[in-house]
Short mmCIF file of C-alpha atoms in Angstrom, two decimals:
data_model
loop_
_atom_site.label_atom_id
_atom_site.label_comp_id
_atom_site.label_asym_id
_atom_site.label_seq_id
_atom_site.Cartn_x
_atom_site.Cartn_y
_atom_site.Cartn_z
CA MET A 1 39.70 -22.75 84.23
CA ILE A 2 39.27 -19.15 85.33
CA PHE A 3 38.54 -20.17 88.92
CA ILE A 4 42.23 -20.80 89.92
CA PRO A 5 43.64 -17.48 88.53
CA VAL A 6 40.91 -15.49 90.25
CA LEU A 7 41.38 -17.35 93.54
CA LEU A 8 45.15 -16.68 93.33
CA SER A 9 44.52 -12.98 92.80
CA VAL A 10 42.32 -12.90 95.82
CA VAL A 11 44.91 -14.71 98.01
CA ILE A 12 47.69 -12.50 96.70
CA TRP A 13 45.89 -9.21 97.42
CA ALA A 14 44.84 -10.44 100.84
CA TRP A 15 48.46 -11.15 101.67
CA LEU A 16 49.71 -7.76 100.15
CA LEU A 17 47.20 -5.80 102.24
CA ILE A 18 47.59 -7.71 105.51
CA GLY A 19 50.99 -9.30 105.58
CA HIS A 20 53.40 -7.31 103.38
CA GLY A 21 54.73 -4.68 105.84
CA ALA A 22 51.79 -2.37 105.37
CA PHE A 23 53.67 -1.01 102.25
CA TRP A 24 50.45 0.76 100.99
CA ARG A 25 50.34 3.24 103.89
CA SER A 26 52.85 5.49 102.24
CA GLY A 27 54.84 6.26 105.38
CA PRO A 28 56.75 7.03 107.51
CA VAL A 29 57.74 10.79 107.37
CA LEU A 30 60.47 12.49 109.30
CA GLY A 31 59.40 15.07 111.73
CA ALA A 32 60.84 18.48 112.23
CA ALA A 33 63.83 18.32 114.72
CA HIS A 34 67.34 19.66 115.37
CA PRO A 35 70.46 17.79 116.42
CA THR A 36 71.36 17.90 120.03
CA ARG A 37 75.07 18.37 119.37
CA ARG A 38 77.13 20.33 116.72
CA LEU A 39 78.21 17.97 113.91
CA LYS A 40 80.05 18.18 110.66
CA VAL A 41 78.12 17.28 107.43
CA THR A 42 79.43 17.29 103.94
CA VAL A 43 77.03 17.16 100.97
CA VAL A 44 78.34 15.22 97.87
CA ILE A 45 76.60 15.96 94.65
CA PRO A 46 77.49 14.17 91.32
CA ALA A 47 76.36 16.36 88.48
CA ARG A 48 76.36 15.76 84.75
CA ASP A 49 74.57 18.24 82.50
CA GLU A 50 72.26 19.66 85.17
CA ALA A 51 72.41 23.31 84.26
CA GLU A 52 68.66 23.56 84.38
CA HIS A 53 68.50 22.52 88.06
CA ILE A 54 71.85 23.00 89.74
CA ALA A 55 71.45 26.55 90.97
CA ASP A 56 68.23 25.80 92.75
CA THR A 57 69.71 22.66 94.25
CA LEU A 58 72.78 24.40 95.62
CA ARG A 59 70.88 27.43 96.89
CA SER A 60 68.50 25.24 98.86
CA LEU A 61 71.57 23.58 100.50
CA LEU A 62 73.39 26.78 101.30
CA ILE A 63 70.42 28.16 103.13
CA GLN A 64 69.87 25.14 105.32
CA GLN A 65 68.92 25.96 109.00
CA PHE A 66 71.55 23.58 110.43
CA ASP A 67 73.40 24.31 113.66
CA GLY A 68 76.63 22.55 112.63
CA GLU A 69 79.40 22.74 110.16
CA LEU A 70 78.17 22.34 106.53
CA LYS A 71 80.34 21.78 103.52
CA ILE A 72 79.31 20.97 99.87
CA VAL A 73 81.35 19.14 97.29
CA LEU A 74 79.97 19.17 93.72
CA VAL A 75 81.71 16.86 91.21
CA ASP A 76 81.18 18.10 87.75
CA ASP A 77 81.07 14.86 85.80
CA ASN A 78 82.35 16.25 82.45
CA SER A 79 79.24 18.28 81.76
CA SER A 80 78.82 19.87 78.40
CA ASP A 81 76.04 22.44 79.34
CA GLY A 82 77.90 24.71 81.73
CA THR A 83 76.78 23.03 85.02
CA GLY A 84 80.22 23.54 86.59
CA VAL A 85 80.33 27.21 85.59
CA LEU A 86 76.97 27.86 87.17
CA ALA A 87 78.02 26.03 90.39
CA ARG A 88 81.33 27.96 90.58
CA GLU A 89 79.47 31.32 90.37
CA LEU A 90 77.65 30.38 93.65
CA GLY A 91 80.96 29.04 95.08
CA VAL A 92 82.58 32.47 94.68
CA THR A 93 80.20 34.02 97.18
CA ASP A 94 80.04 31.10 99.59
CA GLY A 95 83.24 29.34 100.60
CA ARG A 96 81.31 26.25 101.89
CA LEU A 97 80.79 25.12 98.28
CA ARG A 98 83.64 23.58 96.38
CA VAL A 99 83.35 22.44 92.78
CA LEU A 100 85.58 19.65 91.39
CA ASP A 101 86.26 18.90 87.71
CA GLY A 102 85.47 15.18 87.46
CA GLU A 103 88.12 12.84 86.23
CA PRO A 104 87.40 10.88 83.00
CA LEU A 105 85.28 7.86 83.58
CA LYS A 106 87.26 4.96 84.91
CA THR A 107 86.74 1.49 83.52
CA GLY A 108 84.57 -0.70 85.81
CA TRP A 109 82.60 2.22 87.08
CA THR A 110 79.24 3.83 86.31
CA GLY A 111 79.54 7.65 85.92
CA LYS A 112 77.61 8.52 88.97
CA MET A 113 79.48 6.18 91.23
CA TRP A 114 82.73 7.40 89.87
CA ALA A 115 81.80 10.97 90.58
CA VAL A 116 80.56 10.12 94.09
CA SER A 117 83.78 8.25 94.82
CA GLN A 118 85.77 11.30 93.90
CA GLY A 119 83.69 13.45 96.32
CA LEU A 120 84.14 10.89 99.06
CA ARG A 121 87.88 11.24 98.82
CA GLN A 122 87.96 14.90 99.59
CA MET A 123 89.37 16.25 102.92
CA GLU A 124 86.14 17.97 104.03
CA THR A 125 84.17 14.76 103.26
CA LEU A 126 86.62 12.52 105.22
CA ALA A 127 86.43 14.90 108.17
CA ALA A 128 82.55 14.90 108.35
CA ASP A 129 80.46 13.04 110.81
CA TYR A 130 77.85 12.39 108.22
CA VAL A 131 77.81 12.64 104.39
CA LEU A 132 74.69 13.63 102.45
CA LEU A 133 74.54 11.96 99.07
CA THR A 134 71.97 13.79 96.89
CA ASP A 135 71.24 14.46 93.28
CA ALA A 136 71.76 17.61 91.35
CA ASP A 137 67.99 18.08 90.59
CA ILE A 138 66.81 17.96 94.17
CA VAL A 139 65.59 21.04 96.20
CA HIS A 140 65.84 20.76 99.93
CA GLY A 141 63.54 22.67 102.37
CA PRO A 142 65.41 24.84 104.90
CA GLY A 143 65.14 22.42 107.82
CA HIS A 144 65.55 19.22 105.83
CA LEU A 145 69.28 18.58 106.83
CA ALA A 146 68.57 19.12 110.47
CA SER A 147 65.72 16.60 110.49
CA LEU A 148 67.86 13.92 108.80
CA VAL A 149 70.74 14.35 111.18
CA SER A 150 68.40 14.40 114.22
CA ARG A 151 66.81 11.17 113.24
CA ALA A 152 70.22 9.53 112.56
CA GLU A 153 71.44 10.65 115.98
CA ARG A 154 68.27 9.83 117.97
CA ASP A 155 67.96 6.26 116.67
CA GLN A 156 71.66 5.56 116.02
CA LEU A 157 71.11 5.03 112.31
CA SER A 158 73.93 4.65 109.83
CA LEU A 159 71.74 5.47 106.79
CA VAL A 160 68.67 7.84 106.71
CA SER A 161 67.07 8.02 103.32
CA GLU A 162 63.93 9.60 101.92
CA MET A 163 61.87 9.06 98.85
CA VAL A 164 61.72 12.64 97.68
CA ARG A 165 58.54 14.08 96.26
CA LEU A 166 58.67 13.65 92.54
CA ARG A 167 57.53 16.25 90.06
CA CYS A 168 53.92 15.52 89.08
CA GLU A 169 52.75 18.14 86.61
CA SER A 170 52.64 16.68 83.11
CA LEU A 171 50.00 14.13 82.18
CA ALA A 172 52.69 11.42 81.85
CA GLU A 173 53.91 12.35 85.38
CA ARG A 174 50.42 12.37 86.92
CA ALA A 175 49.53 9.09 85.34
CA THR A 176 52.70 7.19 86.17
CA LEU A 177 54.96 8.65 88.93
CA PRO A 178 52.73 8.06 91.85
CA ALA A 179 52.57 4.42 90.74
CA PHE A 180 56.36 4.37 90.65
CA VAL A 181 56.44 5.26 94.37
CA PHE A 182 53.66 2.70 95.04
CA PHE A 183 55.56 -0.09 93.29
CA PHE A 184 58.84 0.86 95.02
CA GLN A 185 57.07 0.58 98.43
CA MET A 186 55.69 -2.85 97.40
CA LEU A 187 59.22 -4.11 96.47
CA TYR A 188 60.85 -2.70 99.58
CA PRO A 189 58.27 -2.26 102.38
CA PHE A 190 59.62 0.54 104.40
CA ARG A 191 58.92 -1.16 107.73
CA TRP A 192 60.94 -4.09 106.65
CA VAL A 193 63.84 -1.83 105.61
CA TYR A 194 63.94 -0.46 109.11
CA ASP A 195 63.68 -3.85 110.81
CA PRO A 196 67.13 -5.15 111.67
CA GLY A 197 65.74 -8.69 111.77
CA ARG A 198 64.95 -8.64 108.04
CA THR A 199 67.25 -8.64 105.13
CA THR A 200 65.13 -6.15 103.07
CA ALA A 201 67.27 -3.10 102.38
CA ALA A 202 66.63 -0.09 100.18
CA ALA A 203 67.30 3.62 99.88
CA ALA A 204 66.21 6.36 97.61
CA GLY A 205 69.13 8.18 95.88
CA GLY A 206 67.69 11.65 96.12
CA THR A 207 68.37 11.78 99.90
CA MET A 208 70.79 9.52 101.65
CA LEU A 209 72.50 10.71 104.90
CA VAL A 210 75.30 8.16 105.66
CA SER A 211 77.47 8.04 108.72
CA GLN A 212 81.22 8.22 108.38
CA GLU A 213 81.36 4.91 110.23
CA ALA A 214 79.21 3.23 107.71
CA LEU A 215 81.20 4.61 104.70
CA ARG A 216 84.39 3.24 106.22
CA LYS A 217 82.90 -0.26 106.86
CA VAL A 218 81.56 -0.61 103.36
CA ASP A 219 84.71 1.01 101.70
CA GLY A 220 82.73 3.93 100.35
CA VAL A 221 81.13 3.03 97.04
CA ASN A 222 84.02 0.91 95.83
CA ARG A 223 81.94 -2.30 96.30
CA ILE A 224 79.16 -0.93 94.18
CA SER A 225 81.26 0.71 91.40
CA THR A 226 79.24 -0.93 88.56
CA ALA A 227 75.80 -0.56 90.27
CA LEU A 228 72.98 1.08 88.19
CA ILE A 229 70.57 0.79 91.05
CA ASP A 230 73.23 2.31 93.36
CA ASP A 231 70.94 3.56 96.19
CA VAL A 232 69.54 0.10 96.86
CA ALA A 233 72.98 -1.41 96.45
CA LEU A 234 74.58 0.88 99.08
CA ALA A 235 71.76 0.25 101.55
CA ARG A 236 72.27 -3.51 101.19
CA GLU A 237 75.98 -3.22 101.78
CA ILE A 238 75.33 -1.09 104.93
CA LYS A 239 72.71 -3.35 106.40
CA ARG A 240 74.82 -6.48 105.70
CA GLU A 241 77.40 -4.97 108.06
CA GLY A 242 74.83 -5.08 110.83
CA LEU A 243 74.18 -1.39 110.74
CA ARG A 244 70.76 0.19 111.08
CA ILE A 245 68.96 1.93 108.21
CA TRP A 246 65.79 3.94 107.73
CA LEU A 247 63.77 4.73 104.60
CA GLY A 248 60.71 7.05 104.57
CA HIS A 249 59.04 9.77 102.56
CA GLY A 250 60.31 13.35 102.32
CA ASP A 251 58.01 16.29 102.82
CA ARG A 252 60.69 18.74 102.71
CA VAL A 253 62.54 17.66 99.60
CA VAL A 254 61.44 17.77 95.93
CA SER A 255 62.83 16.44 92.68
CA LYS A 256 62.72 18.71 89.77
CA ARG A 257 63.45 16.12 87.23
CA ARG A 258 61.00 16.48 84.27
CA TYR A 259 59.23 13.67 82.45
CA ALA A 260 57.41 15.58 79.77
CA GLY A 261 55.89 12.51 77.94
CA PHE A 262 55.28 8.93 78.46
CA ARG A 263 58.42 8.12 76.42
CA ASP A 264 60.57 9.85 79.11
CA VAL A 265 58.93 7.64 81.77
CA TRP A 266 59.38 4.51 79.75
CA GLU A 267 63.16 5.32 79.38
CA MET A 268 63.39 5.92 83.09
CA ILE A 269 61.88 2.45 83.77
CA ALA A 270 63.68 0.60 81.00
CA ARG A 271 67.08 1.86 82.19
CA THR A 272 67.10 -0.31 85.20
CA ALA A 273 64.11 -2.69 85.25
CA TYR A 274 65.95 -5.79 83.83
CA VAL A 275 68.81 -5.02 86.22
CA GLN A 276 66.30 -5.20 89.10
CA LEU A 277 65.40 -8.72 87.85
CA GLY A 278 69.07 -9.82 87.79
CA TYR A 279 69.02 -10.12 84.05
CA SER A 280 67.15 -13.41 84.47
CA PRO A 281 64.72 -14.43 81.68
CA TRP A 282 63.02 -16.79 84.22
CA ILE A 283 62.45 -14.05 86.71
CA LEU A 284 61.16 -11.87 83.82
CA ILE A 285 58.65 -14.55 82.89
CA GLY A 286 57.61 -14.89 86.50
CA THR A 287 57.18 -11.12 86.72
CA CYS A 288 55.07 -11.07 83.74
CA ALA A 289 52.84 -13.83 84.90
CA GLY A 290 52.69 -12.23 88.42
CA MET A 291 51.84 -8.74 87.10
CA LEU A 292 49.12 -10.17 84.88
CA LEU A 293 47.69 -12.24 87.70
CA VAL A 294 47.75 -9.33 90.24
CA TYR A 295 46.58 -6.48 88.06
CA VAL A 296 44.96 -7.76 84.95
CA GLU A 297 43.10 -10.97 85.93
CA PRO A 298 40.92 -9.18 88.57
CA VAL A 299 39.73 -6.61 85.94
CA LEU A 300 38.97 -9.29 83.44
CA ALA A 301 37.07 -11.27 85.90
CA GLY A 302 35.18 -8.21 87.17
CA ILE A 303 34.10 -7.41 83.65
CA PHE A 304 33.57 -10.70 81.87
CA ALA A 305 33.00 -13.40 84.50
CA THR A 306 29.70 -14.17 86.23
CA GLY A 307 28.56 -14.87 89.67
CA ALA A 308 31.00 -15.41 92.52
CA LEU A 309 34.03 -15.03 90.14
CA ARG A 310 32.81 -11.69 88.91
CA TRP A 311 32.44 -10.41 92.47
CA SER A 312 35.87 -11.80 93.54
CA GLY A 313 37.52 -10.04 90.67
CA ALA A 314 35.64 -6.78 91.49
CA VAL A 315 36.73 -7.07 95.12
CA CYS A 316 40.41 -7.43 94.13
CA TRP A 317 40.07 -4.51 91.73
CA ILE A 318 38.70 -2.38 94.50
CA ALA A 319 41.30 -3.61 96.92
CA MET A 320 44.19 -2.49 94.62
CA ALA A 321 42.49 0.90 94.15
CA PHE A 322 42.22 1.20 97.90
CA ALA A 323 45.79 0.23 98.47
CA PHE A 324 46.89 3.00 96.03
CA GLN A 325 44.84 5.79 97.79
CA PRO A 326 47.47 6.81 100.42
CA THR A 327 50.10 7.36 97.62
CA LEU A 328 47.57 9.25 95.51
CA TRP A 329 46.73 11.39 98.45
CA ARG A 330 50.41 12.17 98.98
CA TYR A 331 50.62 13.41 95.41
CA ARG A 332 47.21 15.20 95.58
CA ARG A 333 45.85 13.09 92.74
CA SER A 334 42.20 12.12 92.18
CA PRO A 335 41.14 8.77 93.97
CA ALA A 336 39.85 7.70 90.53
CA TRP A 337 43.44 6.94 89.47
CA GLY A 338 43.24 3.99 91.72
CA LEU A 339 40.83 2.18 89.26
CA LEU A 340 43.40 2.72 86.52
CA LEU A 341 46.23 0.97 88.31
CA PRO A 342 45.91 -2.10 86.23
CA VAL A 343 46.49 0.01 83.04
CA ILE A 344 49.45 1.77 84.76
CA GLY A 345 50.81 -1.60 85.82
CA LEU A 346 50.71 -2.82 82.21
CA PHE A 347 52.64 0.22 81.16
CA TYR A 348 55.38 -0.57 83.68
CA LEU A 349 55.38 -4.32 82.56
CA MET A 350 55.86 -3.37 78.98
CA ALA A 351 58.71 -0.96 79.84
CA THR A 352 60.29 -3.90 81.82
CA ILE A 353 60.08 -6.14 78.80
CA GLY A 354 61.58 -3.29 76.81
CA SER A 355 64.50 -3.18 79.28
CA ALA A 356 65.03 -6.94 78.69
CA VAL A 357 64.95 -6.27 74.82
CA ARG A 358 67.62 -3.79 75.30
CA PHE A 359 69.85 -6.25 77.17
CA TYR A 360 69.51 -8.90 74.50
CA GLN A 361 70.38 -6.39 71.80
CA GLY A 362 73.66 -5.91 73.60
CA ARG A 363 72.82 -2.55 75.10
CA GLY A 364 73.55 -1.91 78.78
CA GLY A 365 72.04 0.79 81.00
CA GLU A 366 71.78 4.18 79.28
CA TRP A 367 72.02 7.52 81.23
CA LYS A 368 73.22 10.99 80.39
CA ASN A 369 74.56 9.98 76.87
CA ARG A 370 76.54 7.07 78.30
CA ASN A 371 75.89 3.30 77.73
CA TYR A 372 77.17 1.02 80.46
CA PRO A 373 78.01 -2.64 79.78
CA VAL A 374 76.10 -5.30 81.69
CA HIS A 375 77.82 -6.54 85.00
CA LYS A 376 76.01 -9.63 86.33
#
């Protein structure tokens, strides 16, 4: 009976390593470069209760080494912690920054998308060649904007996005966040995202440089007004229009978002995991079976089976640990974490089930003290 599951595990891992877009390589990365012509870029930042990070984020943008016209529009989404006040203090000394008081949340919109839509309507945004959509907890290296624009111009890309470097300091962050990046790469192999011949499309919300042409073609964010996984949704809309997109890893951009404990990471996963599965109980069942087959079965076989089955399970276990190494190296974590990937995978699976439980309890996505109804 155990033969078939072990054989399937071997086949799946062979395919993942050889035929799944080389997702495990943890690349590509933008190189340092400068645009060949002067361009206008407006940064749009939706911010809700981000007083802890907003000053660092804005300062990092205001000191960008960018030979073009840079404007920043921050939409204060009804913050209660003084986010807007802190942002305006910087705006007093630098006229490139403008802070808007966000309008009350409109029915049929998520808070982030409603804030972004208000930023996209501003004159400086409409006049820009490119719009950089970024989060209020992201710190950008001095040459980051120039490298994004250079890549977009060089390869005629309508969307250039980067998976920012996540904070990896607490035990929960060290144990789970590199795996978050690994699983994201597995879901959306970056090579396939760039390939115009494939339908795979994705982006990472911390850094999304979008051309004005693309925003016009997809009607801004109006089509994705209810999206909880808004970065991937926007990338899909842009690629469906026949435009080219690129997704890579950012070495010049860092997220300051803290996940102090495992409960915080659990909440982050549970907020959108069942959304990712299309609210389908059948896909959830398939995901559970697949995760157990891919991550747990090899470990059980490697420990409890005998003979060839034991060796097959051990090989799969080593293969997944090997596949995890480039991501661990990127986050400067010990290679030994690779052997714990099955345990980490189980944590993500349980949080995904928790996400489904939320849905069937009548609770939508929760974020920043807001609960959003489900939109299938």
